[in-house]
Tab-separated table of C-alpha atoms and ligand atoms in Angstrom:
chain	number	residue	atom	x	y	z
A	549	MET	CA	-17.090	-1.987	-4.818
A	550	ASN	CA	-14.752	-5.326	-6.077
A	551	LEU	CA	-12.355	-5.638	-3.287
A	552	GLU	CA	-10.548	-8.254	-4.332
A	553	LYS	CA	-10.006	-7.131	-7.687
A	554	ILE	CA	-8.844	-4.033	-6.262
A	555	MET	CA	-6.277	-6.095	-4.107
A	556	SER	CA	-5.012	-8.166	-6.509
A	557	ASP	CA	-4.410	-4.547	-9.194
A	558	LEU	CA	-2.601	-3.525	-5.897
A	559	GLU	CA	-0.157	-6.242	-5.232
A	560	LYS	CA	1.131	-6.879	-8.725
A	561	LYS	CA	1.878	-2.912	-9.036
A	562	ASN	CA	3.282	-2.912	-5.072
A	563	PRO	CA	4.702	-6.579	-4.647
A	564	GLY	CA	6.102	-7.301	-1.387
A	565	GLU	CA	4.717	-4.604	0.248
A	566	VAL	CA	2.390	-6.407	3.037
A	567	GLU	CA	2.298	-4.139	5.543
A	568	PHE	CA	0.669	-0.699	3.049
A	569	LEU	CA	-1.279	-4.772	1.365
A	570	GLN	CA	-2.630	-5.083	5.352
A	571	ALA	CA	-3.617	-1.318	5.551
A	572	VAL	CA	-5.363	-0.510	2.776
A	573	ARG	CA	-7.321	-4.163	3.116
A	574	GLU	CA	-8.222	-3.253	6.421
A	575	VAL	CA	-9.586	0.467	5.192
A	576	LEU	CA	-11.341	-1.070	2.385
A	577	GLU	CA	-13.044	-3.883	4.119
A	578	SER	CA	-14.840	-1.553	6.624
A	579	ILE	CA	-15.853	1.290	4.445
A	580	GLN	CA	-17.426	-1.216	1.806
A	581	ASP	CA	-21.003	-0.352	2.657
A	582	VAL	CA	-20.885	2.750	3.082
A	583	TYR	CA	-18.875	2.999	-0.817
A	584	ASN	CA	-21.774	1.260	-2.043
A	585	GLU	CA	-24.291	3.231	-1.357
A	586	ASN	CA	-22.945	6.392	-2.383
A	587	PRO	CA	-22.543	5.929	-6.301
A	588	HIS	CA	-20.608	9.377	-6.786
A	589	PHE	CA	-18.113	7.898	-4.883
A	590	GLU	CA	-17.425	5.409	-7.719
A	591	SER	CA	-17.967	7.054	-10.526
A	592	ALA	CA	-15.502	9.776	-9.376
A	593	ASN	CA	-12.457	6.351	-8.839
A	594	ILE	CA	-12.691	7.390	-5.142
A	595	ILE	CA	-10.536	4.019	-4.261
A	596	GLU	CA	-7.983	4.124	-6.564
A	597	ARG	CA	-7.070	7.783	-6.278
A	598	ILE	CA	-7.025	7.303	-2.392
A	599	ILE	CA	-5.082	4.049	-2.173
A	600	GLU	CA	-1.961	5.920	-4.946
A	601	PRO	CA	0.150	8.727	-3.411
A	602	ASP	CA	0.411	11.750	-4.810
A	603	ARG	CA	4.003	11.372	-4.974
A	604	VAL	CA	7.149	9.487	-3.469
A	605	LEU	CA	10.599	10.951	-2.768
A	606	MET	CA	13.499	8.259	-2.022
A	607	PHE	CA	17.313	10.260	-1.659
A	608	LYS	CA	20.424	9.309	-0.756
A	609	VAL	CA	21.499	10.130	2.782
A	610	SER	CA	25.332	9.856	2.979
A	611	TRP	CA	27.100	10.764	6.410
A	612	VAL	CA	30.081	10.779	8.704
A	613	ASP	CA	30.189	8.917	12.016
A	614	ASP	CA	33.133	9.298	14.725
A	615	SER	CA	35.579	7.548	13.482
A	616	GLY	CA	35.961	8.939	9.868
A	617	LYS	CA	33.845	6.154	8.597
A	618	VAL	CA	31.037	7.306	5.790
A	619	HIS	CA	27.838	5.683	5.676
A	620	VAL	CA	24.761	5.583	3.003
A	621	ASN	CA	21.456	5.423	4.289
A	622	ARG	CA	17.862	5.950	2.633
A	623	GLY	CA	15.523	8.526	2.964
A	624	TYR	CA	12.346	8.672	2.548
A	625	ARG	CA	9.150	11.439	2.121
A	626	ILE	CA	5.529	9.960	0.889
A	627	GLN	CA	3.325	12.608	0.408
A	628	PHE	CA	-0.190	10.294	0.203
A	629	ASN	CA	-2.942	12.878	0.054
A	630	ASN	CA	-3.927	16.786	0.912
A	631	ALA	CA	-7.076	16.986	0.477
A	632	ILE	CA	-8.350	18.521	3.571
A	633	GLY	CA	-4.905	20.688	4.207
A	634	PRO	CA	-1.005	20.416	3.933
A	635	TYR	CA	0.599	16.895	3.915
A	636	LYS	CA	1.124	15.934	7.599
A	637	GLY	CA	2.879	13.400	9.540
A	638	GLY	CA	5.669	11.710	11.369
A	639	LEU	CA	9.779	10.762	10.224
A	640	ARG	CA	10.496	7.140	11.706
A	641	PHE	CA	14.530	6.580	11.549
A	642	HIS	CA	14.562	2.770	12.596
A	643	PRO	CA	16.444	-0.427	10.540
A	644	SER	CA	13.105	-1.534	9.778
A	645	VAL	CA	12.103	1.278	7.770
A	646	ASN	CA	11.343	0.790	4.070
A	647	LEU	CA	8.983	2.197	1.589
A	648	SER	CA	6.069	-0.109	2.656
A	649	ILE	CA	6.016	-0.174	6.024
A	650	LEU	CA	6.349	4.249	5.308
A	651	LYS	CA	3.276	3.723	2.676
A	652	PHE	CA	0.836	1.756	4.952
A	653	LEU	CA	2.110	4.897	7.626
A	654	GLY	CA	0.946	7.532	5.425
A	655	PHE	CA	-1.927	6.215	4.190
A	656	GLU	CA	-3.801	5.283	7.482
A	657	GLN	CA	-2.551	8.856	8.724
A	658	ILE	CA	-5.034	10.320	6.047
A	659	PHE	CA	-7.822	9.236	7.973
A	660	LYS	CA	-6.426	9.386	11.381
A	661	ASN	CA	-6.000	13.236	10.848
A	662	SER	CA	-9.381	13.764	8.770
A	663	LEU	CA	-10.571	12.195	12.234
A	664	THR	CA	-9.013	14.594	14.287
A	665	THR	CA	-10.992	17.775	13.233
A	666	LEU	CA	-8.031	19.880	11.798
A	667	PRO	CA	-7.511	20.881	8.432
A	668	MET	CA	-4.155	18.537	7.603
A	669	GLY	CA	-3.564	15.512	4.930
A	670	GLY	CA	-1.990	12.813	4.921
A	671	ALA	CA	2.105	11.825	5.251
A	672	LYS	CA	4.688	10.188	6.692
A	673	GLY	CA	8.536	9.589	5.958
A	674	GLY	CA	11.926	8.616	7.430
A	675	SER	CA	14.783	6.725	6.894
A	676	ASP	CA	16.424	3.086	7.714
A	677	PHE	CA	19.456	5.208	9.742
A	678	ASP	CA	19.442	3.407	13.339
A	679	PRO	CA	19.694	6.369	15.669
A	680	LYS	CA	20.421	3.692	18.577
A	681	GLY	CA	23.997	4.151	19.840
A	682	LYS	CA	24.701	6.991	17.385
A	683	SER	CA	26.529	9.631	19.667
A	684	ASN	CA	24.987	13.316	19.427
A	685	ALA	CA	26.985	14.461	16.720
A	686	GLU	CA	26.882	11.276	14.213
A	687	ILE	CA	22.782	12.272	15.042
A	688	MET	CA	23.123	15.701	14.095
A	689	ARG	CA	25.232	14.989	10.848
A	690	PHE	CA	22.533	12.813	9.771
A	691	CYS	CA	19.471	15.133	10.309
A	692	GLN	CA	21.375	17.659	8.456
A	693	GLY	CA	22.205	15.018	6.014
A	694	PHE	CA	18.847	14.173	5.848
A	695	MET	CA	16.720	17.440	5.225
A	696	LEU	CA	19.253	18.951	2.821
A	697	GLU	CA	17.178	17.024	0.490
A	698	LEU	CA	14.003	16.866	1.986
A	699	TRP	CA	13.594	20.685	2.667
A	700	LYS	CA	12.727	21.210	-1.007
A	701	LEU	CA	9.734	19.296	-0.265
A	702	ILE	CA	8.272	20.681	2.644
A	703	GLY	CA	7.067	23.937	3.707
A	704	PRO	CA	4.351	25.417	6.891
A	705	GLU	CA	1.943	25.548	4.014
A	706	THR	CA	2.944	21.786	1.878
A	707	ASP	CA	3.929	19.749	4.739
A	708	VAL	CA	4.614	19.188	7.394
A	709	PRO	CA	6.033	16.382	9.257
A	710	ALA	CA	6.633	15.409	12.770
A	711	GLY	CA	8.513	12.954	15.404
A	712	ASP	CA	7.706	8.930	14.764
A	713	ILE	CA	9.920	6.249	15.998
A	714	GLY	CA	13.549	7.198	16.780
A	715	VAL	CA	12.666	10.916	15.908
A	716	GLY	CA	12.217	12.691	19.168
A	717	GLY	CA	13.098	16.285	20.190
A	718	ARG	CA	16.801	16.235	19.879
A	719	GLU	CA	16.092	14.857	16.109
A	720	ILE	CA	13.341	17.569	15.088
A	721	GLY	CA	15.695	19.588	16.210
A	722	PHE	CA	18.991	19.038	14.957
A	723	LEU	CA	16.461	18.730	11.501
A	724	TYR	CA	14.229	22.322	12.111
A	725	GLY	CA	18.186	24.323	12.334
A	726	MET	CA	19.056	22.780	9.520
A	727	TYR	CA	15.074	23.596	7.572
A	728	LYS	CA	15.873	26.778	8.745
A	729	LYS	CA	19.376	27.561	8.256
A	730	LEU	CA	18.764	26.765	3.429
A	731	ALA	CA	14.970	28.272	3.374
A	732	ARG	CA	15.946	31.399	5.362
A	733	GLU	CA	12.930	31.171	6.886
A	734	ASN	CA	11.463	30.899	11.224
A	735	SER	CA	8.037	28.817	10.345
A	736	GLY	CA	5.827	26.134	11.952
A	737	VAL	CA	7.438	23.808	8.801
A	738	LEU	CA	7.846	21.041	11.685
A	739	THR	CA	6.029	19.804	14.853
A	740	GLY	CA	7.327	18.781	17.774
A	741	LYS	CA	10.117	21.559	18.337
A	742	GLY	CA	11.108	22.802	21.817
A	743	LEU	CA	9.046	25.102	23.923
A	744	ASN	CA	11.535	28.012	23.244
A	745	TRP	CA	11.709	27.673	19.654
A	746	GLY	CA	7.530	27.234	18.383
A	747	GLY	CA	7.134	23.692	20.408
A	748	SER	CA	3.460	23.481	21.922
A	749	LEU	CA	2.874	22.147	25.403
A	750	ILE	CA	1.527	19.101	26.196
A	751	ARG	CA	2.685	17.435	22.617
A	752	PRO	CA	5.465	15.625	24.017
A	753	GLU	CA	3.166	13.402	25.727
A	754	ALA	CA	-0.034	14.423	23.853
A	755	THR	CA	-0.140	10.775	22.235
A	756	GLY	CA	0.026	9.104	25.104
A	757	PHE	CA	-2.055	11.194	26.756
A	758	GLY	CA	-4.626	11.695	24.027
A	759	ALA	CA	-4.606	7.666	24.016
A	760	VAL	CA	-5.992	7.278	27.913
A	761	TYR	CA	-8.674	10.174	26.492
A	762	PHE	CA	-9.607	7.927	24.332
A	763	ALA	CA	-9.849	4.783	26.095
A	764	LYS	CA	-11.062	6.213	29.263
A	765	GLU	CA	-14.672	7.319	26.777
A	766	MET	CA	-14.784	3.568	25.683
A	767	LEU	CA	-14.757	2.100	29.339
A	768	ALA	CA	-17.705	5.218	29.321
A	769	THR	CA	-19.602	3.256	27.472
A	770	LYS	CA	-19.745	0.158	29.605
A	771	GLY	CA	-19.927	2.448	32.920
A	772	GLU	CA	-16.252	2.221	33.809
A	773	THR	CA	-13.184	4.015	34.661
A	774	PHE	CA	-9.297	3.767	35.020
A	775	LYS	CA	-9.657	3.754	38.265
A	776	GLY	CA	-8.926	0.737	39.947
A	777	LYS	CA	-7.861	-1.271	36.500
A	778	THR	CA	-4.593	-2.813	35.885
A	779	VAL	CA	-2.938	-1.640	32.940
A	780	CYS	CA	-0.543	-3.458	30.702
A	781	ILE	CA	1.769	-0.864	27.775
A	782	SER	CA	4.463	-2.342	25.583
A	783	GLY	CA	7.278	-0.103	24.435
A	784	PHE	CA	8.548	2.429	26.420
A	785	GLY	CA	8.097	5.917	23.664
A	786	ASN	CA	6.886	9.022	23.202
A	787	VAL	CA	3.615	7.348	23.180
A	788	ALA	CA	4.118	5.082	26.004
A	789	TRP	CA	4.853	7.210	28.010
A	790	GLY	CA	2.120	9.817	28.782
A	791	ALA	CA	0.212	6.818	27.916
A	792	ALA	CA	1.926	5.455	31.356
A	793	LEU	CA	1.635	8.490	33.194
A	794	LYS	CA	-1.813	9.389	32.472
A	795	ALA	CA	-3.670	5.905	33.103
A	796	THR	CA	-1.842	6.541	36.476
A	797	GLU	CA	-2.689	9.279	37.126
A	798	LEU	CA	-6.610	8.231	36.600
A	799	GLY	CA	-6.648	6.326	39.265
A	800	ALA	CA	-5.157	2.733	37.488
A	801	LYS	CA	-1.676	0.338	37.874
A	802	VAL	CA	0.633	0.381	35.082
A	803	VAL	CA	2.681	-3.201	35.661
A	804	THR	CA	4.206	-3.633	31.787
A	805	ILE	CA	6.395	-1.580	29.428
A	806	SER	CA	8.114	-3.405	27.033
A	807	GLY	CA	11.271	-3.486	24.592
A	808	PRO	CA	12.115	-5.558	21.293
A	809	ASP	CA	14.257	-7.722	23.944
A	810	GLY	CA	11.093	-8.582	26.331
A	811	TYR	CA	8.946	-7.442	29.178
A	812	ILE	CA	8.530	-6.249	32.529
A	813	TYR	CA	6.540	-7.055	35.023
A	814	ASP	CA	6.487	-4.759	37.872
A	815	GLN	CA	3.378	-5.752	40.587
A	816	ASP	CA	3.559	-2.738	42.517
A	817	GLY	CA	2.990	-0.389	39.650
A	818	ILE	CA	5.179	1.566	36.981
A	819	SER	CA	4.681	5.051	38.425
A	820	GLY	CA	6.295	8.319	39.700
A	821	GLU	CA	9.568	7.880	40.275
A	822	LYS	CA	9.668	5.009	38.173
A	823	ILE	CA	9.169	6.532	35.514
A	824	ASP	CA	11.531	9.463	36.101
A	825	TYR	CA	14.239	6.907	35.982
A	826	LEU	CA	12.837	5.589	32.771
A	827	LEU	CA	13.013	8.622	31.095
A	828	GLU	CA	16.630	9.572	32.087
A	829	LEU	CA	17.744	5.889	30.745
A	830	ARG	CA	15.945	7.076	27.512
A	831	ALA	CA	17.375	10.795	27.463
A	832	SER	CA	20.607	9.349	27.721
A	833	ASN	CA	20.081	6.859	24.280
A	834	GLN	CA	20.189	3.365	26.947
A	835	ASP	CA	18.525	0.343	27.357
A	836	ILE	CA	15.518	0.621	29.386
A	837	VAL	CA	13.778	-2.473	29.791
A	838	LYS	CA	16.770	-4.681	31.364
A	839	PRO	CA	18.214	-2.114	33.805
A	840	TYR	CA	14.728	-1.044	35.167
A	841	SER	CA	14.879	-4.906	36.874
A	842	TYR	CA	17.943	-4.781	38.172
A	843	GLU	CA	16.978	-1.244	39.869
A	844	PHE	CA	13.802	-1.847	41.108
A	845	PRO	CA	14.002	-5.896	43.002
A	846	GLY	CA	10.302	-6.262	42.843
A	847	ALA	CA	9.805	-6.504	38.782
A	848	GLN	CA	10.984	-9.348	36.746
A	849	PHE	CA	12.304	-9.233	33.032
A	850	HIS	CA	10.429	-12.038	30.787
A	851	GLN	CA	13.129	-12.358	28.270
A	852	GLY	CA	12.023	-12.325	24.758
A	853	LYS	CA	8.408	-12.329	25.555
A	854	ARG	CA	5.728	-9.666	25.292
A	855	PRO	CA	3.461	-8.254	27.642
A	856	TRP	CA	0.223	-9.652	26.820
A	857	GLU	CA	0.504	-12.599	28.968
A	858	VAL	CA	-0.267	-10.811	31.936
A	859	LYS	CA	-3.474	-10.658	33.489
A	860	CYS	CA	-4.895	-7.082	32.530
A	861	ASP	CA	-8.077	-5.167	32.498
A	862	ILE	CA	-6.646	-2.590	29.514
A	863	ALA	CA	-4.066	-3.476	27.688
A	864	LEU	CA	-2.173	-0.117	25.266
A	865	PRO	CA	-0.073	-1.440	22.565
A	866	CYS	CA	2.431	1.574	22.317
A	867	ALA	CA	5.595	0.247	20.772
A	868	THR	CA	5.362	-0.576	16.978
A	869	GLN	CA	3.436	-2.859	14.286
A	870	ASN	CA	1.945	-6.157	14.797
A	871	GLU	CA	3.396	-6.687	17.883
A	872	LEU	CA	0.004	-8.606	19.057
A	873	GLY	CA	-0.967	-11.412	16.906
A	874	LYS	CA	-4.032	-13.841	17.875
A	875	GLU	CA	-2.485	-16.258	20.734
A	876	ASP	CA	-2.020	-12.867	22.185
A	877	ALA	CA	-5.403	-11.985	21.676
A	878	ARG	CA	-7.032	-15.049	22.788
A	879	THR	CA	-4.364	-14.758	25.986
A	880	LEU	CA	-5.794	-11.171	26.437
A	881	VAL	CA	-9.528	-12.138	26.268
A	882	THR	CA	-9.192	-16.083	28.292
A	883	ASN	CA	-7.724	-13.094	30.512
A	884	GLY	CA	-10.616	-10.971	30.937
A	885	VAL	CA	-9.170	-7.975	29.442
A	886	GLN	CA	-12.023	-5.623	28.941
A	887	CYS	CA	-10.506	-2.724	26.544
A	888	VAL	CA	-7.824	-2.586	23.954
A	889	ALA	CA	-7.055	0.819	23.116
A	890	GLU	CA	-3.955	1.005	20.261
A	891	GLY	CA	-1.384	3.315	21.070
A	892	ALA	CA	0.825	1.974	18.304
A	893	ASN	CA	0.157	2.098	14.422
A	894	MET	CA	-1.521	-1.295	13.247
A	895	PRO	CA	0.075	-2.643	16.677
A	896	SER	CA	-2.334	-5.931	16.055
A	897	THR	CA	-2.336	-8.223	13.329
A	898	PRO	CA	-5.466	-8.403	11.666
A	899	GLU	CA	-6.220	-12.323	12.852
A	900	ALA	CA	-5.650	-10.538	16.801
A	901	ILE	CA	-7.892	-8.003	16.024
A	902	GLU	CA	-10.865	-10.605	14.499
A	903	VAL	CA	-10.896	-12.823	18.323
A	904	PHE	CA	-11.548	-9.117	19.704
A	905	LEU	CA	-14.753	-8.250	17.825
A	906	GLU	CA	-15.642	-11.615	17.797
A	907	ASN	CA	-15.255	-11.572	21.698
A	908	LYS	CA	-17.088	-7.843	21.974
A	909	ILE	CA	-14.137	-6.761	23.407
A	910	LEU	CA	-14.065	-2.571	23.402
A	911	PHE	CA	-11.122	-2.755	20.963
A	912	ALA	CA	-9.939	0.008	18.520
A	913	PRO	CA	-7.170	1.164	16.012
A	914	GLY	CA	-3.889	3.583	16.241
A	915	LYS	CA	-5.519	5.632	13.825
A	916	ALA	CA	-8.704	6.665	16.388
A	917	VAL	CA	-6.208	6.005	19.363
A	918	ASN	CA	-3.293	7.951	18.524
A	919	ALA	CA	-4.669	10.923	17.075
A	920	GLY	CA	-3.647	13.026	19.516
A	921	GLY	CA	-0.103	13.060	18.540
A	922	VAL	CA	-0.968	14.344	15.011
A	923	ALA	CA	-4.291	16.746	16.531
A	924	THR	CA	-1.713	18.604	19.319
A	925	SER	CA	1.024	18.902	16.256
A	926	GLY	CA	-2.165	21.006	14.140
A	927	LEU	CA	-2.554	22.711	17.816
A	928	GLU	CA	1.022	23.831	17.478
A	929	MET	CA	0.402	24.678	13.748
A	930	SER	CA	-2.136	26.887	14.442
A	931	GLN	CA	-0.029	28.602	17.375
A	932	ASN	CA	3.024	28.759	14.603
A	933	SER	CA	1.127	30.596	11.960
A	934	MET	CA	-0.707	33.009	14.841
A	935	LYS	CA	2.639	33.367	16.179
A	936	LEU	CA	1.579	33.044	20.422
A	937	SER	CA	2.091	30.236	22.735
A	938	TRP	CA	-1.121	28.800	24.461
A	939	PRO	CA	-1.317	27.443	28.419
A	940	LEU	CA	-0.550	24.052	29.053
A	941	LYS	CA	-4.281	24.041	29.964
A	942	GLU	CA	-6.205	24.851	27.132
A	943	VAL	CA	-3.342	22.777	24.834
A	944	ASP	CA	-4.786	19.925	26.820
A	945	GLU	CA	-9.090	20.886	27.053
A	946	ARG	CA	-8.475	21.179	23.064
A	947	LEU	CA	-6.865	18.118	22.890
A	948	HIS	CA	-8.879	16.122	25.035
A	949	HIS	CA	-12.399	17.667	23.580
A	950	ILE	CA	-10.201	16.748	20.119
A	951	MET	CA	-10.215	12.946	21.700
A	952	CYS	CA	-14.038	12.993	22.435
A	953	SER	CA	-14.707	14.022	19.257
A	954	ILE	CA	-13.037	11.309	17.885
A	955	HIS	CA	-14.559	8.986	19.931
A	956	ASP	CA	-18.253	10.396	19.131
A	957	GLN	CA	-17.544	10.140	15.460
A	958	CYS	CA	-16.378	6.321	15.851
A	959	VAL	CA	-19.394	5.042	17.816
A	960	LYS	CA	-21.728	7.432	14.830
A	961	HIS	CA	-20.254	5.335	12.069
A	962	GLY	CA	-19.571	2.088	14.124
A	963	LYS	CA	-22.611	1.171	16.460
A	964	GLY	CA	-24.411	-1.918	15.128
A	965	LYS	CA	-27.975	-3.082	15.973
A	966	ASP	CA	-26.625	-4.785	19.065
A	967	GLY	CA	-25.456	-1.485	20.304
A	968	TYR	CA	-21.420	-2.940	20.039
A	969	VAL	CA	-18.957	-0.156	18.721
A	970	ASN	CA	-17.489	-1.691	16.115
A	971	TYR	CA	-14.204	1.017	16.463
A	972	VAL	CA	-12.211	0.168	13.298
A	973	LYS	CA	-14.887	-0.315	11.187
A	974	GLY	CA	-15.941	3.480	13.013
A	975	ALA	CA	-12.669	5.163	12.428
A	976	ASN	CA	-12.366	4.354	8.581
A	977	VAL	CA	-15.883	5.096	7.470
A	978	ALA	CA	-15.437	9.182	9.835
A	979	GLY	CA	-11.667	9.244	8.573
A	980	PHE	CA	-12.616	7.762	4.536
A	981	LEU	CA	-16.046	10.173	4.380
A	982	LYS	CA	-14.739	13.359	5.053
A	983	VAL	CA	-11.616	12.717	2.363
A	984	ALA	CA	-13.620	11.214	-0.144
A	985	ASN	CA	-16.022	14.016	-0.512
A	986	ALA	CA	-13.107	16.796	-0.137
A	987	MET	CA	-11.689	14.984	-2.859
A	988	ILE	CA	-15.001	15.111	-5.501
A	989	ASP	CA	-15.609	18.786	-4.379
A	990	GLN	CA	-11.952	19.614	-5.860
A	991	GLY	CA	-12.474	17.706	-9.088
A	992	ILE	CA	-10.353	15.268	-10.743
A	993	ILE	CA	-6.723	16.940	-9.992
B	2353	NDP	P1	9.680	5.419	20.095
B	2353	NDP	O1	10.568	4.893	19.617
B	2353	NDP	O2	9.791	6.278	21.068
B	2353	NDP	O3	9.507	4.080	20.854
B	2353	NDP	C1	9.085	3.029	20.156
B	2353	NDP	C2	8.795	1.626	22.052
B	2353	NDP	O4	8.941	0.672	21.333
B	2353	NDP	C3	10.654	1.492	22.458
B	2353	NDP	O5	10.661	1.803	23.609
B	2353	NDP	C4	10.813	0.333	22.008
B	2353	NDP	O6	12.355	-0.380	22.296
B	2353	NDP	C5	10.225	-0.245	21.647
B	2353	NDP	N1	9.639	-1.121	20.932
B	2353	NDP	C6	10.597	-1.034	19.147
B	2353	NDP	N2	9.863	-2.308	18.341
B	2353	NDP	C7	9.646	-2.646	19.459
B	2353	NDP	C8	9.244	-4.355	19.406
B	2353	NDP	N3	9.623	-5.249	18.145
B	2353	NDP	N4	9.023	-5.195	20.217
B	2353	NDP	C9	8.549	-4.392	21.316
B	2353	NDP	N5	9.129	-3.021	21.402
B	2353	NDP	C10	9.576	-2.510	20.908
B	2353	NDP	O7	8.529	5.654	19.402
B	2353	NDP	P2	6.976	6.529	19.336
B	2353	NDP	O8	6.526	5.841	21.137
B	2353	NDP	O9	6.654	7.615	19.136
B	2353	NDP	O10	5.763	5.127	18.786
B	2353	NDP	C11	5.636	4.177	18.798
B	2353	NDP	C12	4.668	4.362	17.998
B	2353	NDP	O11	2.856	4.801	18.071
B	2353	NDP	C13	4.971	3.507	16.823
B	2353	NDP	O12	3.802	2.618	15.687
B	2353	NDP	C14	4.390	5.396	15.950
B	2353	NDP	O13	4.348	5.365	14.507
B	2353	NDP	C15	3.289	5.128	17.056
B	2353	NDP	N6	2.937	6.405	17.109
B	2353	NDP	C16	3.537	7.455	17.852
B	2353	NDP	C17	3.302	9.294	17.531
B	2353	NDP	C18	4.105	9.824	18.630
B	2353	NDP	O14	3.716	10.973	18.589
B	2353	NDP	N7	5.354	9.894	18.644
B	2353	NDP	C19	2.008	9.658	17.279
B	2353	NDP	C20	0.722	8.472	16.104
B	2353	NDP	C21	1.593	6.761	16.131
B	2353	NDP	P3	13.831	0.284	22.000
B	2353	NDP	O15	13.893	1.511	22.338
B	2353	NDP	O16	14.588	-0.641	23.335
B	2353	NDP	O17	13.868	-0.058	20.687
């Protein structure tokens, strides 16, 4: 594989798409050896075919706010690869959304979905719409406008979107209502649905729970557990709250959460009624981080800072991409961090990952650690197809089993001669092999 040539061609074709190029480079670097050992990949030109999305839909969403003002946002759906199953991946509503970010997320999703052991292809979508500060009615009108375009492209057997940043249960509800009306069907076309209308138990907390199950397996390779450990978490969204809940349940103390404006340090631990309080704020669309420090006087708010300066045993970045840089990684290592498991997608910069790997820290990438979310979405799709609803215990056990299986795949493909597991390599190789072989089986299409 001529990595530099591939990357320079890709850059010419996709100028300025920094996040997408970063994600592709990371995958290609890790799969180089296995790719070179299998000449049939090269003869089928797998790399060029896998880094080009199957299709990209970009559309206009016009909507009216409560004062009567008309707004225009841009909507997207990237259907990246469906070699192993229907396209599957979340929708992100955030002002930072652009083609590069969604292409990076869609590309990552191919390998993540492959790791889950379930038949799901990779996709991603969203809009630069900002749900923050909008009324329920405004969010509903935007979601309806968004679905008016998207519905033509998706379906329970073709493409099944879900939530991501800015898209939770409320938005999925509005999107689903509009899809149902347009398509005239009640089907599992979206996941993350409400429990009363086709949703799965555990789905809201699945990504965070799965991340902690994965980190538990990482720690077990060193004979360690969560019990008595100090945990730093960033963000406090869909992923972070599930992670905080499960880490606490396993006997750890979570001492930080964060938002774009800074982080909270609470040495007494963020658990129980404190998490309930945060979830209430979140549900009412309010700022979370600052009010926490007023409500619980033991806690300190650190304006404009990231939680990685706090001494901890386990770090779970659960907010957004590139939120943990080289200096943060160095500080974590100096402070004795044992395990870094990415709840978010690509939260660590390539330079930060290098620091973790050089120091032989247990480090695992988002596509393995946070795959529990999409895996449980896959379980929701199965339940919808069968018109059944599995009990909580069954979904949780399946999720746990899937996370252990992802961990096993990472160890199988990532363990070096010295016994150190490079989870980045393990996840990329395992995810790639399945998709690449499926593409070869299905011919040039
Ligand atoms: P949410 O929008 O629910 O939560 C994101 C959290 O991060 C919020 O608390 C937000 O604060 C905070 N945040 C946003 N930007 C920053 C920043 N620059 N610095 C610090 N904090 C920030 O999103 P999710 O929890 O759904 O997603 C988080 C990450 O996990 C994303 O990378 C997503 O792609 C990934 N992921 C999500 C899955 C899911 O099931 N939801 C599945 C797999 C991956 P505020 O609300 O104040 O903006």
